[in-house]
């Protein structure tokens, strides 16, 4: 083989190598649920430590925001703390001929928070519904002090909002008096300062507030969210946290999703305050 | 000093060419801003027009829904896009902000222009203007954590986050605008006015209140209007401090939801082109029209003041 013939093949090899590295370095973008944003960031951090050269970018905004981003094509993975709605799946189908691929990545118990001084021992799901629909407006009606209940919740871009609306309110409307705050930590903060407040959000955030044990119905036993009660579903507001992708995960995205499901990835779930899948 | 360049024909041609190039560049920079503004306006109104244009949107969010019923519950089996609670919330908070910021801003401007020693003014003016440089998210956070507790303690309000708290924080945000414009207007009043007043035996306070302030009144009003336009459009402070509950109530101690906070909180969630999306852009268009009208009015007032003072 002569020199001149070798040159192009060397160049081609170099080019192929450059393309391969460029492909390996393509960042994976993850967007969605504010509930999951800390979890996602810890995952990304640990994953980037074990996989040099791979960048995973995690941002929040709410599950709805993430799903909209998935539909608009601006994220690889959407984190969602609620299942995708049919109308969202239809939008996805219209644009990509796919209904989206759902991967459960963790479990969570949506917790009801009240102020530390609130004497209410437990609530049934029906009572929580009545409180959030504005049919019960005084703590006295559910075994507490004689004081007006102040409702705190999330903005309607939040997956926790959607989950709560579906599971607790059976898709009816929240009371207008509900104060919608940006982020679960804002809700926890508000409830911790408000003796008559009630709020809801991920179990991981319950710091400085009291968690109220929930009963499925009047006869049920009051249950607090815990690894056992969330895993076996005896806590009434257990839910999965999801990754959504447009197609079946492939390439770098698949590697990241697979890693999240390994024992190593699931260990982080517990460390952040949620519940691992197994 | 550099000697003057010889004025050969070639040199002159080069120079005029360079001048032309510079002027063209400047003209393009100026036009870029105008073009960007026009594009944004076109975009805003085109997206808002969706409320009337698509049958799907008309069915879900028609005029009857926007104006005919009093609830804002956009994510619902039966979405409700009533603008009334948002209108009441916005009006309430802006009113509180203006009641708070107008007297403070105008009196501070009066003090700065009529009474403060030049040295003190050198400190006062930048200090108030630095307030304008505080990011609104910081003001909002301050209101959320600190101001809300004070206000609730002082008033016994049922809601910790309410229109009063948000209004005061918003007032702090627009105070510098009112102060700066009002102060400039007062300082533009010719010295001869004051000298005449003092010469006739009026006290400095009488001079300030009865002569300087009325002479500058159109400019002061312009400042108040500009502050109001900012208050209506300001988002972060109200999003954090008002509680965002869409209730229609006249009480400043109730929580309130504004146009701007609604757009900020909900626009990220909506699917592009959906009825909810169009309605949010409709809110944006209303907001833009109102602040634009107020800004134009403020501009007209400033112009009138300039002519008044120049003519005298």
PDB file of C-alpha atoms in Angstrom, chain A:
ATOM      1  CA  UNK A   1       0.000   0.000   0.000  1.00  0.00           C
ATOM      2  CA  UNK A   2       1.454   3.372  -0.867  1.00  0.00           C
ATOM      3  CA  UNK A   3       1.467   6.523   1.164  1.00  0.00           C
ATOM      4  CA  UNK A   4      -1.128   8.416  -0.791  1.00  0.00           C
ATOM      5  CA  UNK A   5      -3.690   5.652  -0.410  1.00  0.00           C
ATOM      6  CA  UNK A   6      -3.142   5.407   3.320  1.00  0.00           C
ATOM      7  CA  UNK A   7      -3.870   9.056   3.980  1.00  0.00           C
ATOM      8  CA  UNK A   8      -7.578   9.035   3.162  1.00  0.00           C
ATOM      9  CA  UNK A   9      -8.183   5.907   5.205  1.00  0.00           C
ATOM     10  CA  UNK A  10      -6.391   7.428   8.199  1.00  0.00           C
ATOM     11  CA  UNK A  11      -8.512  10.550   7.794  1.00  0.00           C
ATOM     12  CA  UNK A  12     -11.643   8.455   7.592  1.00  0.00           C
ATOM     13  CA  UNK A  13     -10.692   6.620  10.761  1.00  0.00           C
ATOM     14  CA  UNK A  14     -10.020   9.904  12.540  1.00  0.00           C
ATOM     15  CA  UNK A  15     -13.331  11.276  11.346  1.00  0.00           C
ATOM     16  CA  UNK A  16     -15.139   8.171  12.551  1.00  0.00           C
ATOM     17  CA  UNK A  17     -13.422   8.483  15.925  1.00  0.00           C
ATOM     18  CA  UNK A  18     -14.354  12.156  16.174  1.00  0.00           C
ATOM     19  CA  UNK A  19     -17.961  11.355  15.324  1.00  0.00           C
ATOM     20  CA  UNK A  20     -18.000   8.559  17.895  1.00  0.00           C
ATOM     21  CA  UNK A  21     -16.688  10.807  20.665  1.00  0.00           C
ATOM     22  CA  UNK A  22     -19.078  13.548  19.642  1.00  0.00           C
ATOM     23  CA  UNK A  23     -21.914  11.047  19.836  1.00  0.00           C
ATOM     24  CA  UNK A  24     -20.765   9.763  23.238  1.00  0.00           C
ATOM     25  CA  UNK A  25     -20.590  13.299  24.591  1.00  0.00           C
ATOM     26  CA  UNK A  26     -24.088  14.261  23.520  1.00  0.00           C
ATOM     27  CA  UNK A  27     -25.764  15.435  26.721  1.00  0.00           C
ATOM     28  CA  UNK A  28     -28.912  13.746  27.963  1.00  0.00           C
ATOM     29  CA  UNK A  29     -31.549  16.309  28.940  1.00  0.00           C
ATOM     30  CA  UNK A  30     -34.004  15.570  31.708  1.00  0.00           C
ATOM     31  CA  UNK A  31     -36.872  17.943  32.486  1.00  0.00           C
ATOM     32  CA  UNK A  32     -40.092  17.952  34.446  1.00  0.00           C
ATOM     33  CA  UNK A  33     -41.453  17.365  37.914  1.00  0.00           C
ATOM     34  CA  UNK A  34     -40.365  19.762  40.634  1.00  0.00           C
ATOM     35  CA  UNK A  35     -40.955  16.920  43.090  1.00  0.00           C
ATOM     36  CA  UNK A  36     -38.304  14.881  41.306  1.00  0.00           C
ATOM     37  CA  UNK A  37     -35.796  17.587  40.483  1.00  0.00           C
ATOM     38  CA  UNK A  38     -33.539  16.916  43.493  1.00  0.00           C
ATOM     39  CA  UNK A  39     -33.739  13.184  42.863  1.00  0.00           C
ATOM     40  CA  UNK A  40     -32.883  13.680  39.198  1.00  0.00           C
ATOM     41  CA  UNK A  41     -29.947  15.896  40.033  1.00  0.00           C
ATOM     42  CA  UNK A  42     -28.506  13.362  42.489  1.00  0.00           C
ATOM     43  CA  UNK A  43     -28.908  10.639  39.892  1.00  0.00           C
ATOM     44  CA  UNK A  44     -27.199  12.771  37.269  1.00  0.00           C
ATOM     45  CA  UNK A  45     -24.351  13.626  39.618  1.00  0.00           C
ATOM     46  CA  UNK A  46     -23.677  10.010  40.573  1.00  0.00           C
ATOM     47  CA  UNK A  47     -24.120   8.812  37.003  1.00  0.00           C
ATOM     48  CA  UNK A  48     -21.713  11.397  35.616  1.00  0.00           C
ATOM     49  CA  UNK A  49     -19.136  10.271  38.204  1.00  0.00           C
ATOM     50  CA  UNK A  50     -19.378   6.680  37.039  1.00  0.00           C
ATOM     51  CA  UNK A  51     -19.605   7.585  33.335  1.00  0.00           C
ATOM     52  CA  UNK A  52     -16.965  10.163  32.447  1.00  0.00           C
ATOM     53  CA  UNK A  53     -17.703  12.199  29.358  1.00  0.00           C
ATOM     54  CA  UNK A  54     -21.471  11.864  29.664  1.00  0.00           C
ATOM     55  CA  UNK A  55     -23.394  14.968  30.636  1.00  0.00           C
ATOM     56  CA  UNK A  56     -26.901  14.729  32.108  1.00  0.00           C
ATOM     57  CA  UNK A  57     -28.755  18.030  32.512  1.00  0.00           C
ATOM     58  CA  UNK A  58     -31.697  18.101  34.905  1.00  0.00           C
ATOM     59  CA  UNK A  59     -34.220  20.917  35.199  1.00  0.00           C
ATOM     60  CA  UNK A  60     -37.591  21.250  36.915  1.00  0.00           C
ATOM     61  CA  UNK A  61     -40.654  23.316  36.078  1.00  0.00           C
ATOM     62  CA  UNK A  62     -43.359  20.777  36.852  1.00  0.00           C
ATOM     63  CA  UNK A  63     -44.506  17.494  35.340  1.00  0.00           C
ATOM     64  CA  UNK A  64     -46.752  19.312  32.873  1.00  0.00           C
ATOM     65  CA  UNK A  65     -43.812  21.439  31.788  1.00  0.00           C
ATOM     66  CA  UNK A  66     -41.736  18.309  31.254  1.00  0.00           C
ATOM     67  CA  UNK A  67     -44.452  16.588  29.255  1.00  0.00           C
ATOM     68  CA  UNK A  68     -44.939  19.711  27.143  1.00  0.00           C
ATOM     69  CA  UNK A  69     -41.169  19.714  26.559  1.00  0.00           C
ATOM     70  CA  UNK A  70     -41.318  16.051  25.545  1.00  0.00           C
ATOM     71  CA  UNK A  71     -44.115  16.848  23.099  1.00  0.00           C
ATOM     72  CA  UNK A  72     -42.297  19.925  21.796  1.00  0.00           C
ATOM     73  CA  UNK A  73     -39.118  17.878  21.399  1.00  0.00           C
ATOM     74  CA  UNK A  74     -36.922  19.907  23.749  1.00  0.00           C
ATOM     75  CA  UNK A  75     -36.033  17.167  26.219  1.00  0.00           C
ATOM     76  CA  UNK A  76     -34.883  13.542  25.979  1.00  0.00           C
ATOM     77  CA  UNK A  77     -36.416  12.362  29.234  1.00  0.00           C
ATOM     78  CA  UNK A  78     -39.401  13.826  31.051  1.00  0.00           C
ATOM     79  CA  UNK A  79     -39.639  13.290  34.787  1.00  0.00           C
ATOM     80  CA  UNK A  80     -43.255  13.138  35.909  1.00  0.00           C
ATOM     81  CA  UNK A  81     -44.884  12.615  39.267  1.00  0.00           C
ATOM     82  CA  UNK A  82     -48.177  11.742  37.560  1.00  0.00           C
ATOM     83  CA  UNK A  83     -49.148   9.536  34.671  1.00  0.00           C
ATOM     84  CA  UNK A  84     -49.483  11.156  31.262  1.00  0.00           C
ATOM     85  CA  UNK A  85     -53.016  12.259  30.396  1.00  0.00           C
ATOM     86  CA  UNK A  86     -54.754  10.864  27.304  1.00  0.00           C
ATOM     87  CA  UNK A  87     -54.819  14.273  25.596  1.00  0.00           C
ATOM     88  CA  UNK A  88     -51.064  14.560  26.088  1.00  0.00           C
ATOM     89  CA  UNK A  89     -50.526  11.098  24.623  1.00  0.00           C
ATOM     90  CA  UNK A  90     -52.611  12.100  21.611  1.00  0.00           C
ATOM     91  CA  UNK A  91     -50.445  15.181  21.062  1.00  0.00           C
ATOM     92  CA  UNK A  92     -47.373  12.948  21.228  1.00  0.00           C
ATOM     93  CA  UNK A  93     -48.943  10.561  18.728  1.00  0.00           C
ATOM     94  CA  UNK A  94     -49.783  13.386  16.348  1.00  0.00           C
ATOM     95  CA  UNK A  95     -46.180  14.508  16.214  1.00  0.00           C
ATOM     96  CA  UNK A  96     -44.116  11.349  16.646  1.00  0.00           C
ATOM     97  CA  UNK A  97     -46.480   8.398  15.949  1.00  0.00           C
ATOM     98  CA  UNK A  98     -45.814   7.073  19.458  1.00  0.00           C
ATOM     99  CA  UNK A  99     -47.777   7.042  22.677  1.00  0.00           C
ATOM    100  CA  UNK A 100     -44.623   7.615  24.743  1.00  0.00           C
ATOM    101  CA  UNK A 101     -42.793   5.074  26.874  1.00  0.00           C
ATOM    102  CA  UNK A 102     -43.352   5.094  30.617  1.00  0.00           C
ATOM    103  CA  UNK A 103     -40.666   3.827  33.003  1.00  0.00           C
ATOM    104  CA  UNK A 104     -41.483   3.837  36.734  1.00  0.00           C
ATOM    105  CA  UNK A 105     -38.289   4.853  38.541  1.00  0.00           C
ATOM    106  CA  UNK A 106     -39.318   5.332  42.188  1.00  0.00           C
ATOM    107  CA  UNK A 107     -42.277   5.364  44.560  1.00  0.00           C
ATOM    108  CA  UNK A 108     -43.536   8.254  46.631  1.00  0.00           C
ATOM    109  CA  UNK A 109     -46.224   8.886  49.193  1.00  0.00           C
ATOM    110  CA  UNK A 110     -47.993  12.235  48.838  1.00  0.00           C
ATOM    111  CA  UNK A 111     -48.059  13.531  52.380  1.00  0.00           C
ATOM    112  CA  UNK A 112     -50.560  15.827  54.035  1.00  0.00           C
ATOM    113  CA  UNK A 113     -48.740  18.485  56.063  1.00  0.00           C
ATOM    114  CA  UNK A 114     -50.142  20.558  58.912  1.00  0.00           C
ATOM    115  CA  UNK A 115     -48.595  22.916  61.444  1.00  0.00           C
ATOM    116  CA  UNK A 116     -46.729  21.244  64.327  1.00  0.00           C
ATOM    117  CA  UNK A 117     -49.274  22.533  66.833  1.00  0.00           C
ATOM    118  CA  UNK A 118     -52.298  21.142  64.981  1.00  0.00           C
ATOM    119  CA  UNK A 119     -54.054  18.562  67.208  1.00  0.00           C
ATOM    120  CA  UNK A 120     -55.913  16.691  64.429  1.00  0.00           C
ATOM    121  CA  UNK A 121     -54.880  13.031  64.908  1.00  0.00           C
ATOM    122  CA  UNK A 122     -55.696  11.685  61.449  1.00  0.00           C
ATOM    123  CA  UNK A 123     -57.843  12.387  58.389  1.00  0.00           C
ATOM    124  CA  UNK A 124     -59.749  10.185  55.991  1.00  0.00           C
ATOM    125  CA  UNK A 125     -59.352  10.658  52.251  1.00  0.00           C
ATOM    126  CA  UNK A 126     -62.959  11.899  52.148  1.00  0.00           C
ATOM    127  CA  UNK A 127     -62.187  14.523  54.778  1.00  0.00           C
ATOM    128  CA  UNK A 128     -59.131  15.708  52.855  1.00  0.00           C
ATOM    129  CA  UNK A 129     -61.301  15.921  49.729  1.00  0.00           C
ATOM    130  CA  UNK A 130     -63.944  17.976  51.509  1.00  0.00           C
ATOM    131  CA  UNK A 131     -61.289  20.274  52.921  1.00  0.00           C
ATOM    132  CA  UNK A 132     -59.663  20.886  49.532  1.00  0.00           C
ATOM    133  CA  UNK A 133     -62.998  21.309  47.752  1.00  0.00           C
ATOM    134  CA  UNK A 134     -64.030  23.908  50.316  1.00  0.00           C
ATOM    135  CA  UNK A 135     -66.944  21.887  51.728  1.00  0.00           C
ATOM    136  CA  UNK A 136     -65.237  21.717  55.122  1.00  0.00           C
ATOM    137  CA  UNK A 137     -63.813  25.071  56.118  1.00  0.00           C
ATOM    138  CA  UNK A 138     -63.188  24.814  59.856  1.00  0.00           C
ATOM    139  CA  UNK A 139     -60.753  22.529  61.670  1.00  0.00           C
ATOM    140  CA  UNK A 140     -63.489  21.899  64.265  1.00  0.00           C
ATOM    141  CA  UNK A 141     -65.406  19.861  61.656  1.00  0.00           C
ATOM    142  CA  UNK A 142     -62.608  17.305  61.453  1.00  0.00           C
ATOM    143  CA  UNK A 143     -61.691  17.136  65.139  1.00  0.00           C
ATOM    144  CA  UNK A 144     -59.407  20.132  65.484  1.00  0.00           C
ATOM    145  CA  UNK A 145     -59.511  23.646  66.900  1.00  0.00           C
ATOM    146  CA  UNK A 146     -62.204  26.175  66.058  1.00  0.00           C
ATOM    147  CA  UNK A 147     -60.285  27.938  63.295  1.00  0.00           C
ATOM    148  CA  UNK A 148     -60.643  28.495  59.559  1.00  0.00           C
ATOM    149  CA  UNK A 149     -58.657  26.054  57.460  1.00  0.00           C
ATOM    150  CA  UNK A 150     -56.168  27.703  55.132  1.00  0.00           C
ATOM    151  CA  UNK A 151     -55.440  25.695  52.012  1.00  0.00           C
ATOM    152  CA  UNK A 152     -52.021  25.522  50.421  1.00  0.00           C
ATOM    153  CA  UNK A 153     -51.254  23.647  47.239  1.00  0.00           C
ATOM    154  CA  UNK A 154     -49.282  23.647  44.061  1.00  0.00           C
ATOM    155  CA  UNK A 155     -49.645  25.480  40.767  1.00  0.00           C
ATOM    156  CA  UNK A 156     -51.475  23.575  38.061  1.00  0.00           C
ATOM    157  CA  UNK A 157     -48.241  22.854  36.178  1.00  0.00           C
ATOM    158  CA  UNK A 158     -47.299  20.493  39.021  1.00  0.00           C
ATOM    159  CA  UNK A 159     -47.643  16.723  38.747  1.00  0.00           C
ATOM    160  CA  UNK A 160     -48.413  16.597  42.446  1.00  0.00           C
ATOM    161  CA  UNK A 161     -51.345  18.909  41.692  1.00  0.00           C
ATOM    162  CA  UNK A 162     -52.553  16.531  38.991  1.00  0.00           C
ATOM    163  CA  UNK A 163     -52.068  13.437  41.140  1.00  0.00           C
ATOM    164  CA  UNK A 164     -53.846  14.993  44.109  1.00  0.00           C
ATOM    165  CA  UNK A 165     -56.699  16.264  41.961  1.00  0.00           C
ATOM    166  CA  UNK A 166     -57.196  12.813  40.492  1.00  0.00           C
ATOM    167  CA  UNK A 167     -56.671  10.648  43.580  1.00  0.00           C
ATOM    168  CA  UNK A 168     -58.183  12.827  46.280  1.00  0.00           C
ATOM    169  CA  UNK A 169     -60.651  15.131  44.536  1.00  0.00           C
ATOM    170  CA  UNK A 170     -61.732  12.552  41.952  1.00  0.00           C
ATOM    171  CA  UNK A 171     -60.963  15.216  39.295  1.00  0.00           C
ATOM    172  CA  UNK A 172     -63.294  17.813  40.731  1.00  0.00           C
ATOM    173  CA  UNK A 173     -62.095  21.403  41.162  1.00  0.00           C
ATOM    174  CA  UNK A 174     -60.072  22.732  44.046  1.00  0.00           C
ATOM    175  CA  UNK A 175     -61.659  25.455  46.161  1.00  0.00           C
ATOM    176  CA  UNK A 176     -60.902  28.952  44.853  1.00  0.00           C
ATOM    177  CA  UNK A 177     -59.476  29.805  48.257  1.00  0.00           C
ATOM    178  CA  UNK A 178     -56.569  27.465  47.630  1.00  0.00           C
ATOM    179  CA  UNK A 179     -53.281  29.337  47.694  1.00  0.00           C
ATOM    180  CA  UNK A 180     -51.109  28.010  44.905  1.00  0.00           C
ATOM    181  CA  UNK A 181     -47.418  28.238  45.678  1.00  0.00           C
ATOM    182  CA  UNK A 182     -44.465  27.624  43.373  1.00  0.00           C
ATOM    183  CA  UNK A 183     -42.782  24.440  44.607  1.00  0.00           C
ATOM    184  CA  UNK A 184     -43.327  21.948  47.399  1.00  0.00           C
ATOM    185  CA  UNK A 185     -40.737  23.598  49.617  1.00  0.00           C
ATOM    186  CA  UNK A 186     -42.758  26.823  49.433  1.00  0.00           C
ATOM    187  CA  UNK A 187     -45.832  24.859  50.555  1.00  0.00           C
ATOM    188  CA  UNK A 188     -43.942  23.261  53.459  1.00  0.00           C
ATOM    189  CA  UNK A 189     -42.536  26.636  54.422  1.00  0.00           C
ATOM    190  CA  UNK A 190     -45.974  28.264  54.395  1.00  0.00           C
ATOM    191  CA  UNK A 191     -47.572  25.480  56.437  1.00  0.00           C
ATOM    192  CA  UNK A 192     -44.726  25.526  58.969  1.00  0.00           C
ATOM    193  CA  UNK A 193     -45.544  29.195  59.613  1.00  0.00           C
ATOM    194  CA  UNK A 194     -49.331  28.892  59.580  1.00  0.00           C
ATOM    195  CA  UNK A 195     -51.041  27.248  62.592  1.00  0.00           C
ATOM    196  CA  UNK A 196     -54.229  26.748  60.554  1.00  0.00           C
ATOM    197  CA  UNK A 197     -52.657  25.738  57.283  1.00  0.00           C
ATOM    198  CA  UNK A 198     -52.796  22.449  55.418  1.00  0.00           C
ATOM    199  CA  UNK A 199     -50.614  21.458  52.503  1.00  0.00           C
ATOM    200  CA  UNK A 200     -49.596  18.469  50.419  1.00  0.00           C
ATOM    201  CA  UNK A 201     -46.473  17.293  48.658  1.00  0.00           C
ATOM    202  CA  UNK A 202     -43.775  14.663  48.409  1.00  0.00           C
ATOM    203  CA  UNK A 203     -42.786  12.848  51.597  1.00  0.00           C
ATOM    204  CA  UNK A 204     -39.163  13.927  51.177  1.00  0.00           C
ATOM    205  CA  UNK A 205     -40.039  17.552  51.851  1.00  0.00           C
ATOM    206  CA  UNK A 206     -41.800  17.190  55.229  1.00  0.00           C
ATOM    207  CA  UNK A 207     -39.396  19.153  57.437  1.00  0.00           C
ATOM    208  CA  UNK A 208     -40.692  21.429  60.207  1.00  0.00           C
ATOM    209  CA  UNK A 209     -44.298  20.370  59.659  1.00  0.00           C
ATOM    210  CA  UNK A 210     -46.446  17.574  61.008  1.00  0.00           C
ATOM    211  CA  UNK A 211     -47.376  14.699  58.708  1.00  0.00           C
ATOM    212  CA  UNK A 212     -50.994  13.640  59.135  1.00  0.00           C
ATOM    213  CA  UNK A 213     -51.726   9.888  59.109  1.00  0.00           C
ATOM    214  CA  UNK A 214     -54.343   9.068  56.477  1.00  0.00           C
ATOM    215  CA  UNK A 215     -57.212   6.583  56.549  1.00  0.00           C
ATOM    216  CA  UNK A 216     -58.672   5.031  53.405  1.00  0.00           C
ATOM    217  CA  UNK A 217     -62.157   5.334  54.924  1.00  0.00           C
ATOM    218  CA  UNK A 218     -63.820   5.743  58.318  1.00  0.00           C
ATOM    219  CA  UNK A 219     -63.036   2.159  59.349  1.00  0.00           C
ATOM    220  CA  UNK A 220     -59.442   2.116  58.111  1.00  0.00           C
ATOM    221  CA  UNK A 221     -56.356   2.363  60.265  1.00  0.00           C
ATOM    222  CA  UNK A 222     -54.416   5.651  60.119  1.00  0.00           C
ATOM    223  CA  UNK A 223     -51.236   5.198  58.089  1.00  0.00           C
ATOM    224  CA  UNK A 224     -48.187   7.422  57.744  1.00  0.00           C
ATOM    225  CA  UNK A 225     -46.102   7.233  54.600  1.00  0.00           C
ATOM    226  CA  UNK A 226     -43.132   4.893  55.120  1.00  0.00           C
ATOM    227  CA  UNK A 227     -41.132   2.451  53.029  1.00  0.00           C
ATOM    228  CA  UNK A 228     -43.411  -0.407  54.066  1.00  0.00           C
ATOM    229  CA  UNK A 229     -46.732   1.402  53.707  1.00  0.00           C
ATOM    230  CA  UNK A 230     -45.859   3.012  50.384  1.00  0.00           C
ATOM    231  CA  UNK A 231     -44.369  -0.171  48.905  1.00  0.00           C
ATOM    232  CA  UNK A 232     -47.347  -2.382  49.754  1.00  0.00           C
ATOM    233  CA  UNK A 233     -49.816   0.356  48.852  1.00  0.00           C
ATOM    234  CA  UNK A 234     -51.482   0.519  52.276  1.00  0.00           C
ATOM    235  CA  UNK A 235     -50.706   4.252  52.354  1.00  0.00           C
ATOM    236  CA  UNK A 236     -53.653   5.642  50.380  1.00  0.00           C
ATOM    237  CA  UNK A 237     -51.718   8.263  48.437  1.00  0.00           C
ATOM    238  CA  UNK A 238     -48.891   6.094  47.129  1.00  0.00           C
ATOM    239  CA  UNK A 239     -47.723   6.830  43.622  1.00  0.00           C
ATOM    240  CA  UNK A 240     -45.045   6.002  41.149  1.00  0.00           C
ATOM    241  CA  UNK A 241     -42.583   8.556  39.874  1.00  0.00           C
ATOM    242  CA  UNK A 242     -41.937   8.165  36.160  1.00  0.00           C
ATOM    243  CA  UNK A 243     -39.490   8.751  33.374  1.00  0.00           C
ATOM    244  CA  UNK A 244     -41.182   9.356  30.034  1.00  0.00           C
ATOM    245  CA  UNK A 245     -39.432   9.097  26.699  1.00  0.00           C
ATOM    246  CA  UNK A 246     -40.861   9.510  23.221  1.00  0.00           C
ATOM    247  CA  UNK A 247     -39.549   6.181  21.962  1.00  0.00           C
ATOM    248  CA  UNK A 248     -38.147   3.146  23.717  1.00  0.00           C
ATOM    249  CA  UNK A 249     -34.948   4.469  25.339  1.00  0.00           C
ATOM    250  CA  UNK A 250     -31.882   3.864  23.193  1.00  0.00           C
ATOM    251  CA  UNK A 251     -28.200   4.714  23.269  1.00  0.00           C
ATOM    252  CA  UNK A 252     -27.041   7.091  25.978  1.00  0.00           C
ATOM    253  CA  UNK A 253     -30.566   7.695  27.182  1.00  0.00           C
ATOM    254  CA  UNK A 254     -31.114   3.977  27.666  1.00  0.00           C
ATOM    255  CA  UNK A 255     -27.820   3.643  29.556  1.00  0.00           C
ATOM    256  CA  UNK A 256     -28.894   6.371  31.969  1.00  0.00           C
ATOM    257  CA  UNK A 257     -32.403   4.972  32.435  1.00  0.00           C
ATOM    258  CA  UNK A 258     -31.007   1.468  33.005  1.00  0.00           C
ATOM    259  CA  UNK A 259     -28.508   2.800  35.527  1.00  0.00           C
ATOM    260  CA  UNK A 260     -31.274   4.572  37.471  1.00  0.00           C
ATOM    261  CA  UNK A 261     -32.986   1.198  37.901  1.00  0.00           C
ATOM    262  CA  UNK A 262     -29.850  -0.537  39.217  1.00  0.00           C
ATOM    263  CA  UNK A 263     -29.464  -1.042  43.002  1.00  0.00           C
ATOM    264  CA  UNK A 264     -26.943   1.810  42.937  1.00  0.00           C
ATOM    265  CA  UNK A 265     -29.458   4.182  41.351  1.00  0.00           C
ATOM    266  CA  UNK A 266     -32.268   3.038  43.619  1.00  0.00           C
ATOM    267  CA  UNK A 267     -30.083   3.598  46.693  1.00  0.00           C
ATOM    268  CA  UNK A 268     -30.130   7.304  45.834  1.00  0.00           C
ATOM    269  CA  UNK A 269     -33.940   7.231  45.800  1.00  0.00           C
ATOM    270  CA  UNK A 270     -33.902   6.245  49.475  1.00  0.00           C
ATOM    271  CA  UNK A 271     -31.202   8.777  50.323  1.00  0.00           C
ATOM    272  CA  UNK A 272     -33.234  11.646  48.856  1.00  0.00           C
ATOM    273  CA  UNK A 273     -36.352  10.659  50.828  1.00  0.00           C
ATOM    274  CA  UNK A 274     -38.447   8.682  48.363  1.00  0.00           C
ATOM    275  CA  UNK A 275     -38.998   4.942  48.194  1.00  0.00           C
ATOM    276  CA  UNK A 276     -37.047   2.578  45.943  1.00  0.00           C
ATOM    277  CA  UNK A 277     -38.984   0.316  43.581  1.00  0.00           C
ATOM    278  CA  UNK A 278     -37.884  -2.939  45.215  1.00  0.00           C
TER     279      UNK A 278
END
